[in-house]
Amino acid sequence: MGPHPAVAAIRLAVRRVLHDVLNEFAERTDHNEHIAHSERASRPEFAEAGTGRCGAALPDRPTLPERPDTPLVLVACSGGADSMALASALAFEARKLAVRAGGITVDHNLQDGSDVRAAEVVARLRDMHLDPVEAVAVRVGSEGGPEAAARDARYAALDAAAERHGAAAVLLGHTRDDQAETVLLGLARGSGIRSLSGMAAASGPAGRYRRPFLQLDRQTARKACLVQSLPVWDDPHNIDPAYTRSRLRHEGLPALEKALGKGVVGALARTAQLSRDDADALDTWAAEADSAVRDDAGQLECAKLYALPPAVRRRVLRRAAVEAGAPAGSLFARHIEEVDRLITGWRGQQAINLPGRVEARRQGGRLVIRQS
């Protein structure tokens, strides 16, 4: 008899991601070995052993440093149902594939006893025979609000852990429910189609972060923990109405389902994927248009910008602002709309101030975006 359907579902989702990681690892390894071979062949000290011009024996060919023959995949585990289910699936699937599996838990130091909880999670991950496993304590700031600050601190810690251990990928336990919440939060901010695209299945440097559960609902992960007798920690912040996502989860989404019927979560998740496809296409268009709207000196020409479709033009403007030094996370739709008016509603306005001490100014038919 096979595993419970919930367990089978989470394992299949993780197996697919691990196959992707293995394929990418093999491609990178082959590419790196090809480069190393080419460099070695071009250097005399790496020539075949033999005799020199004077008859002296050449030294043996130096050996290259060993490379790991299997990629390391880490799971980011809070101890909650989603990440515990993910950890268990990774531990199971890694034993059948050429993958090393480890785990990281981040202690945000936001609750009494958080260090004890982190130690418990480490022990559970080690019981699954994951290695390496560690708890990383972070200090959460206040910029952007408590949720954003905690997220920034968490990802910084995960990035550092991935670099420290040489991990090929870090698995995150975001589910279809999390995706639906992210889409609604983006809709509420009015931030455009990129916000509606939610979370990507792969993101971060070189696609480091992988989200195997975006097509699975939260109940599947919880059921998988229940049937496997995995202990689960429920973060009290997840039910604290002081947090926007918590209110949306326990009040907003249930109200939508009551008004519109079941299936809202799935529909929002599909909206995320469709929006992501559209946003990716527009970003590609904008990247290609960027060079076409610049003069020989690289300055943006207002007349050529005006001729672009608004969605493409705003993306070109955003790219230019970020390249000038405006932090992408602090650059909102309202900023780009103001800069866009220098193109579409020019009346002699003053310079537009953007985050990062960047300003946008129209001068002689050119749009100049630079740090002040």
CSV table of C-alpha atoms in Angstrom, one decimal:
chain,number,residue,atom,x,y,z
A,1,MET,CA,0.0,0.0,0.0
A,2,GLY,CA,1.3,3.4,-1.0
A,3,PRO,CA,1.7,6.5,1.2
A,4,HIS,CA,-1.3,8.7,2.1
A,5,PRO,CA,-2.4,10.9,-0.8
A,6,ALA,CA,-1.2,14.0,1.0
A,7,VAL,CA,2.2,12.5,1.6
A,8,ALA,CA,2.4,11.4,-2.0
A,9,ALA,CA,1.5,14.9,-3.2
A,10,ILE,CA,4.2,16.7,-1.2
A,11,ARG,CA,6.9,14.1,-2.1
A,12,LEU,CA,6.0,14.4,-5.8
A,13,ALA,CA,6.3,18.2,-5.7
A,14,VAL,CA,9.7,18.0,-4.0
A,15,ARG,CA,10.9,15.3,-6.4
A,16,ARG,CA,10.2,17.5,-9.4
A,17,VAL,CA,12.1,20.4,-7.9
A,18,LEU,CA,15.1,18.1,-7.0
A,19,HIS,CA,15.2,16.8,-10.6
A,20,ASP,CA,15.4,20.4,-11.8
A,21,VAL,CA,18.2,21.2,-9.3
A,22,LEU,CA,20.1,18.0,-10.4
A,23,ASN,CA,19.8,18.9,-14.1
A,24,GLU,CA,21.0,22.5,-13.5
A,25,PHE,CA,23.9,21.3,-11.3
A,26,ALA,CA,25.0,18.9,-14.0
A,27,GLU,CA,24.9,21.6,-16.6
A,28,ARG,CA,26.9,24.0,-14.4
A,29,THR,CA,29.5,21.3,-13.6
A,30,ASP,CA,30.0,20.4,-17.3
A,31,HIS,CA,30.3,24.0,-18.2
A,32,ASN,CA,32.9,24.7,-15.4
A,33,GLU,CA,34.9,21.6,-16.3
A,34,HIS,CA,35.0,22.7,-19.9
A,35,ILE,CA,36.3,26.1,-18.9
A,36,ALA,CA,38.9,24.5,-16.5
A,37,HIS,CA,40.0,22.1,-19.2
A,38,SER,CA,40.4,25.0,-21.7
A,39,GLU,CA,42.4,27.1,-19.2
A,40,ARG,CA,44.6,24.1,-18.3
A,41,ALA,CA,45.3,23.2,-21.9
A,42,SER,CA,46.5,26.8,-22.5
A,43,ARG,CA,49.0,26.8,-19.7
A,44,PRO,CA,52.4,25.0,-20.1
A,45,GLU,CA,52.5,23.7,-16.5
A,46,PHE,CA,49.4,21.7,-17.3
A,47,ALA,CA,50.9,20.1,-20.4
A,48,GLU,CA,51.3,16.3,-20.7
A,49,ALA,CA,54.2,15.1,-18.6
A,50,GLY,CA,57.3,14.6,-20.7
A,51,THR,CA,60.7,16.2,-21.2
A,52,GLY,CA,61.5,19.8,-21.7
A,53,ARG,CA,63.7,21.3,-24.4
A,54,CYS,CA,66.8,20.5,-22.4
A,55,GLY,CA,65.7,16.9,-21.7
A,56,ALA,CA,64.6,17.6,-18.1
A,57,ALA,CA,61.4,15.9,-17.0
A,58,LEU,CA,58.4,18.1,-16.7
A,59,PRO,CA,56.4,18.0,-13.4
A,60,ASP,CA,53.3,15.9,-13.2
A,61,ARG,CA,50.1,17.7,-14.2
A,62,PRO,CA,48.8,19.6,-11.3
A,63,THR,CA,45.5,18.3,-10.0
A,64,LEU,CA,42.4,20.5,-9.9
A,65,PRO,CA,40.6,21.0,-6.5
A,66,GLU,CA,37.9,18.5,-6.0
A,67,ARG,CA,34.3,19.6,-6.6
A,68,PRO,CA,31.3,18.1,-4.8
A,69,ASP,CA,29.7,15.5,-7.0
A,70,THR,CA,26.2,16.0,-5.5
A,71,PRO,CA,24.4,19.3,-4.9
A,72,LEU,CA,23.3,20.4,-1.4
A,73,VAL,CA,19.7,21.4,-1.0
A,74,LEU,CA,18.6,23.2,2.2
A,75,VAL,CA,15.1,23.5,3.5
A,76,ALA,CA,14.1,26.6,5.4
A,77,CYS,CA,12.1,25.3,8.3
A,78,SER,CA,10.2,27.3,10.9
A,79,GLY,CA,8.7,24.3,12.5
A,80,GLY,CA,5.2,25.0,11.1
A,81,ALA,CA,3.2,22.5,9.2
A,82,ASP,CA,4.2,23.8,5.7
A,83,SER,CA,7.9,23.7,6.3
A,84,MET,CA,7.9,20.5,8.4
A,85,ALA,CA,6.0,18.7,5.6
A,86,LEU,CA,8.6,20.1,3.1
A,87,ALA,CA,11.5,18.9,5.3
A,88,SER,CA,10.1,15.4,5.6
A,89,ALA,CA,9.6,15.2,1.8
A,90,LEU,CA,13.1,16.5,1.1
A,91,ALA,CA,14.6,13.9,3.6
A,92,PHE,CA,12.7,11.1,1.9
A,93,GLU,CA,13.4,12.1,-1.7
A,94,ALA,CA,17.1,13.0,-1.2
A,95,ARG,CA,17.8,9.4,-0.1
A,96,LYS,CA,16.7,8.2,-3.5
A,97,LEU,CA,18.6,10.8,-5.6
A,98,ALA,CA,22.1,12.1,-5.8
A,99,VAL,CA,21.3,15.0,-3.5
A,100,ARG,CA,22.6,16.1,-0.1
A,101,ALA,CA,19.9,17.5,2.1
A,102,GLY,CA,20.2,19.9,5.0
A,103,GLY,CA,18.1,22.4,7.0
A,104,ILE,CA,18.1,26.0,8.3
A,105,THR,CA,15.8,27.5,10.9
A,106,VAL,CA,15.8,31.2,11.5
A,107,ASP,CA,15.3,32.6,15.0
A,108,HIS,CA,13.8,36.1,14.6
A,109,ASN,CA,14.1,36.8,18.4
A,110,LEU,CA,10.6,38.3,18.3
A,111,GLN,CA,9.0,36.0,21.0
A,112,ASP,CA,10.1,34.7,24.4
A,113,GLY,CA,11.6,31.3,24.1
A,114,SER,CA,12.3,31.6,20.4
A,115,ASP,CA,15.8,30.1,20.9
A,116,VAL,CA,14.2,27.0,22.5
A,117,ARG,CA,11.9,26.6,19.6
A,118,ALA,CA,14.8,26.9,17.2
A,119,ALA,CA,16.7,24.3,19.0
A,120,GLU,CA,13.7,22.0,18.9
A,121,VAL,CA,13.4,22.4,15.1
A,122,VAL,CA,17.1,21.7,14.7
A,123,ALA,CA,16.6,18.4,16.7
A,124,ARG,CA,13.7,17.4,14.5
A,125,LEU,CA,15.6,18.1,11.3
A,126,ARG,CA,18.5,16.0,12.6
A,127,ASP,CA,16.1,13.2,13.5
A,128,MET,CA,15.2,13.2,9.7
A,129,HIS,CA,19.0,12.7,9.1
A,130,LEU,CA,19.4,16.1,7.4
A,131,ASP,CA,22.9,17.4,7.4
A,132,PRO,CA,24.1,20.2,7.8
A,133,VAL,CA,21.4,21.6,10.1
A,134,GLU,CA,21.7,24.9,12.0
A,135,ALA,CA,19.7,27.6,13.7
A,136,VAL,CA,20.6,31.2,12.8
A,137,ALA,CA,19.6,34.1,15.1
A,138,VAL,CA,18.8,37.4,13.5
A,139,ARG,CA,18.0,40.9,14.6
A,140,VAL,CA,14.8,42.3,13.0
A,141,GLY,CA,14.8,46.0,12.3
A,142,SER,CA,11.8,48.3,11.7
A,143,GLU,CA,12.2,49.5,8.1
A,144,GLY,CA,9.1,48.9,6.1
A,145,GLY,CA,7.0,47.6,9.0
A,146,PRO,CA,7.3,44.5,11.2
A,147,GLU,CA,6.4,41.9,8.5
A,148,ALA,CA,8.7,43.3,5.8
A,149,ALA,CA,11.5,43.8,8.3
A,150,ALA,CA,11.3,40.2,9.5
A,151,ARG,CA,11.2,38.9,5.9
A,152,ASP,CA,14.3,41.0,5.0
A,153,ALA,CA,16.2,39.6,8.0
A,154,ARG,CA,15.1,36.1,7.3
A,155,TYR,CA,16.2,36.2,3.6
A,156,ALA,CA,19.5,37.8,4.5
A,157,ALA,CA,20.2,34.9,6.9
A,158,LEU,CA,19.1,32.3,4.4
A,159,ASP,CA,21.3,33.9,1.7
A,160,ALA,CA,24.3,33.8,4.1
A,161,ALA,CA,23.6,30.2,5.0
A,162,ALA,CA,23.4,29.2,1.4
A,163,GLU,CA,26.7,30.9,0.6
A,164,ARG,CA,28.3,29.4,3.7
A,165,HIS,CA,27.3,25.9,2.9
A,166,GLY,CA,27.6,26.1,-0.9
A,167,ALA,CA,23.9,25.2,-1.3
A,168,ALA,CA,22.6,24.8,-4.8
A,169,ALA,CA,19.0,25.6,-3.7
A,170,VAL,CA,16.9,26.5,-0.6
A,171,LEU,CA,13.4,25.1,-0.5
A,172,LEU,CA,10.6,27.3,0.9
A,173,GLY,CA,7.2,26.0,2.1
A,174,HIS,CA,4.9,28.6,0.6
A,175,THR,CA,1.6,27.1,-0.5
A,176,ARG,CA,-1.2,28.0,-2.9
A,177,ASP,CA,-2.9,29.7,0.0
A,178,ASP,CA,0.2,31.9,0.6
A,179,GLN,CA,0.2,32.7,-3.1
A,180,ALA,CA,-3.5,33.8,-3.0
A,181,GLU,CA,-2.8,36.1,0.0
A,182,THR,CA,0.2,37.6,-1.8
A,183,VAL,CA,-1.9,38.4,-4.8
A,184,LEU,CA,-4.6,40.1,-2.7
A,185,LEU,CA,-1.9,42.1,-0.8
A,186,GLY,CA,-0.5,43.3,-4.2
A,187,LEU,CA,-4.0,44.2,-5.4
A,188,ALA,CA,-4.6,46.2,-2.3
A,189,ARG,CA,-1.3,48.2,-2.8
A,190,GLY,CA,-2.3,49.0,-6.4
A,191,SER,CA,1.3,48.2,-7.4
A,192,GLY,CA,0.6,46.8,-10.9
A,193,ILE,CA,0.8,43.5,-12.6
A,194,ARG,CA,4.1,42.4,-11.2
A,195,SER,CA,2.6,42.5,-7.7
A,196,LEU,CA,-0.3,40.4,-8.9
A,197,SER,CA,2.1,37.8,-10.1
A,198,GLY,CA,2.8,36.7,-6.6
A,199,MET,CA,5.7,34.5,-5.7
A,200,ALA,CA,7.8,32.8,-8.4
A,201,ALA,CA,8.4,29.1,-8.3
A,202,ALA,CA,12.1,30.0,-8.5
A,203,SER,CA,13.6,33.3,-7.4
A,204,GLY,CA,16.7,34.9,-5.8
A,205,PRO,CA,20.3,34.7,-7.1
A,206,ALA,CA,20.6,32.1,-9.8
A,207,GLY,CA,17.1,30.8,-8.9
A,208,ARG,CA,18.3,29.8,-5.4
A,209,TYR,CA,14.9,29.8,-3.7
A,210,ARG,CA,12.5,27.1,-4.8
A,211,ARG,CA,8.8,26.8,-3.8
A,212,PRO,CA,7.6,23.3,-4.5
A,213,PHE,CA,4.2,23.7,-2.8
A,214,LEU,CA,2.7,26.6,-4.8
A,215,GLN,CA,0.3,24.2,-6.4
A,216,LEU,CA,-0.7,22.6,-3.1
A,217,ASP,CA,-3.0,23.9,-0.5
A,218,ARG,CA,-2.1,24.5,3.1
A,219,GLN,CA,-4.4,21.7,4.3
A,220,THR,CA,-2.4,19.1,2.2
A,221,ALA,CA,0.8,20.0,4.0
A,222,ARG,CA,-0.9,19.9,7.4
A,223,LYS,CA,-2.5,16.5,6.6
A,224,ALA,CA,0.9,15.2,5.6
A,225,CYS,CA,2.3,16.1,9.0
A,226,LEU,CA,-0.6,14.6,10.8
A,227,VAL,CA,-0.4,11.2,9.1
A,228,GLN,CA,3.4,11.1,9.6
A,229,SER,CA,3.1,12.1,13.2
A,230,LEU,CA,5.3,15.1,12.7
A,231,PRO,CA,5.2,17.6,15.5
A,232,VAL,CA,4.1,21.1,14.3
A,233,TRP,CA,4.6,24.5,15.9
A,234,ASP,CA,1.9,27.1,15.1
A,235,ASP,CA,3.4,30.6,15.2
A,236,PRO,CA,1.1,32.9,17.2
A,237,HIS,CA,1.9,35.7,14.9
A,238,ASN,CA,-0.1,33.9,12.2
A,239,ILE,CA,-3.3,34.5,14.1
A,240,ASP,CA,-2.4,37.9,15.5
A,241,PRO,CA,-4.7,40.6,14.0
A,242,ALA,CA,-2.0,43.2,14.3
A,243,TYR,CA,-0.4,41.7,11.2
A,244,THR,CA,-2.0,42.4,7.8
A,245,ARG,CA,-1.4,39.0,6.4
A,246,SER,CA,-3.0,37.4,9.4
A,247,ARG,CA,-6.1,39.5,9.1
A,248,LEU,CA,-6.3,38.7,5.4
A,249,ARG,CA,-5.9,34.9,6.2
A,250,HIS,CA,-8.5,34.7,8.9
A,251,GLU,CA,-11.0,37.4,7.9
A,252,GLY,CA,-10.4,38.6,4.3
A,253,LEU,CA,-10.2,35.3,2.4
A,254,PRO,CA,-13.0,33.6,4.4
A,255,ALA,CA,-15.2,36.6,3.6
A,256,LEU,CA,-14.4,36.4,-0.1
A,257,GLU,CA,-15.2,32.7,-0.2
A,258,LYS,CA,-18.5,33.3,1.6
A,259,ALA,CA,-19.4,36.0,-0.9
A,260,LEU,CA,-18.0,34.4,-4.1
A,261,GLY,CA,-18.0,30.7,-3.2
A,262,LYS,CA,-15.2,28.1,-2.9
A,263,GLY,CA,-12.4,28.2,-5.4
A,264,VAL,CA,-11.2,31.8,-4.7
A,265,VAL,CA,-7.8,30.6,-3.6
A,266,GLY,CA,-7.3,28.5,-6.7
A,267,ALA,CA,-8.5,31.4,-8.9
A,268,LEU,CA,-6.1,33.8,-7.3
A,269,ALA,CA,-3.2,31.4,-7.7
A,270,ARG,CA,-4.1,31.1,-11.4
A,271,THR,CA,-4.2,34.9,-11.7
A,272,ALA,CA,-0.7,35.0,-10.2
A,273,GLN,CA,0.7,32.7,-13.0
A,274,LEU,CA,-1.1,34.5,-15.8
A,275,SER,CA,0.1,37.9,-14.4
A,276,ARG,CA,3.6,36.6,-14.1
A,277,ASP,CA,3.6,35.5,-17.8
A,278,ASP,CA,2.3,38.9,-18.9
A,279,ALA,CA,4.8,40.8,-16.6
A,280,ASP,CA,7.7,38.7,-17.9
A,281,ALA,CA,6.7,39.5,-21.5
A,282,LEU,CA,6.4,43.2,-20.8
A,283,ASP,CA,9.8,43.2,-19.0
A,284,THR,CA,11.4,41.6,-22.0
A,285,TRP,CA,9.8,44.2,-24.3
A,286,ALA,CA,11.0,47.0,-22.1
A,287,ALA,CA,14.6,45.6,-22.0
A,288,GLU,CA,14.7,45.6,-25.8
A,289,ALA,CA,13.1,49.1,-26.0
A,290,ASP,CA,15.6,50.6,-23.6
A,291,SER,CA,18.4,51.0,-26.1
A,292,ALA,CA,16.0,52.2,-28.8
A,293,VAL,CA,14.9,55.2,-26.8
A,294,ARG,CA,18.4,56.5,-26.1
A,295,ASP,CA,20.5,58.9,-28.1
A,296,ASP,CA,24.2,58.3,-29.0
A,297,ALA,CA,25.2,59.6,-25.5
A,298,GLY,CA,22.9,57.1,-23.8
A,299,GLN,CA,20.4,59.8,-22.7
A,300,LEU,CA,16.7,58.9,-22.7
A,301,GLU,CA,14.8,60.8,-25.4
A,302,CYS,CA,11.4,62.0,-24.3
A,303,ALA,CA,9.8,61.9,-27.8
A,304,LYS,CA,10.8,58.2,-28.2
A,305,LEU,CA,9.6,57.4,-24.7
A,306,TYR,CA,6.3,59.0,-25.4
A,307,ALA,CA,5.8,56.7,-28.5
A,308,LEU,CA,6.0,53.6,-26.3
A,309,PRO,CA,3.0,51.8,-24.9
A,310,PRO,CA,2.5,53.1,-21.3
A,311,ALA,CA,3.2,49.7,-19.7
A,312,VAL,CA,6.5,49.4,-21.6
A,313,ARG,CA,7.4,53.1,-21.0
A,314,ARG,CA,6.9,52.8,-17.2
A,315,ARG,CA,9.1,49.7,-17.1
A,316,VAL,CA,11.9,51.6,-19.0
A,317,LEU,CA,11.6,54.4,-16.5
A,318,ARG,CA,11.7,52.1,-13.5
A,319,ARG,CA,14.8,50.3,-14.9
A,320,ALA,CA,16.5,53.7,-15.4
A,321,ALA,CA,15.7,54.8,-11.8
A,322,VAL,CA,17.0,51.6,-10.3
A,323,GLU,CA,20.2,51.8,-12.4
A,324,ALA,CA,20.7,55.3,-11.1
A,325,GLY,CA,20.6,54.1,-7.5
A,326,ALA,CA,16.9,54.1,-6.4
A,327,PRO,CA,16.3,51.0,-4.2
A,328,ALA,CA,13.9,48.7,-6.1
A,329,GLY,CA,12.0,47.8,-2.9
A,330,SER,CA,11.3,51.5,-2.1
A,331,LEU,CA,10.3,52.5,-5.7
A,332,PHE,CA,6.5,52.4,-5.9
A,333,ALA,CA,4.0,52.9,-8.7
A,334,ARG,CA,3.3,56.5,-7.6
A,335,HIS,CA,7.0,57.4,-8.0
A,336,ILE,CA,7.0,56.1,-11.6
A,337,GLU,CA,3.7,57.8,-12.4
A,338,GLU,CA,5.2,61.1,-11.4
A,339,VAL,CA,8.3,60.5,-13.6
A,340,ASP,CA,6.0,59.4,-16.4
A,341,ARG,CA,4.2,62.8,-16.3
A,342,LEU,CA,7.5,64.4,-17.3
A,343,ILE,CA,7.0,62.6,-20.6
A,344,THR,CA,3.2,62.7,-21.0
A,345,GLY,CA,2.2,65.8,-19.2
A,346,TRP,CA,5.1,68.2,-19.5
A,347,ARG,CA,4.3,71.7,-18.2
A,348,GLY,CA,7.8,72.7,-17.0
A,349,GLN,CA,7.6,70.8,-13.7
A,350,GLN,CA,10.5,70.7,-11.3
A,351,ALA,CA,12.6,67.6,-10.8
A,352,ILE,CA,10.9,64.5,-9.3
A,353,ASN,CA,12.6,63.2,-6.1
A,354,LEU,CA,12.9,59.4,-5.9
A,355,PRO,CA,14.2,57.1,-3.1
A,356,GLY,CA,17.9,56.8,-2.8
A,357,ARG,CA,18.5,60.5,-3.4
A,358,VAL,CA,17.8,60.0,-7.1
A,359,GLU,CA,16.1,62.7,-9.1
A,360,ALA,CA,14.4,62.7,-12.5
A,361,ARG,CA,14.5,65.9,-14.6
A,362,ARG,CA,13.5,66.8,-18.1
A,363,GLN,CA,16.2,68.8,-19.9
A,364,GLY,CA,16.2,69.8,-23.6
A,365,GLY,CA,14.0,66.9,-24.7
A,366,ARG,CA,15.9,64.4,-22.6
A,367,LEU,CA,15.0,62.7,-19.4
A,368,VAL,CA,17.9,62.8,-17.0
A,369,ILE,CA,17.7,60.4,-14.0
A,370,ARG,CA,20.7,60.5,-11.6
A,371,GLN,CA,21.6,60.8,-8.0
A,372,SER,CA,21.6,64.3,-6.6
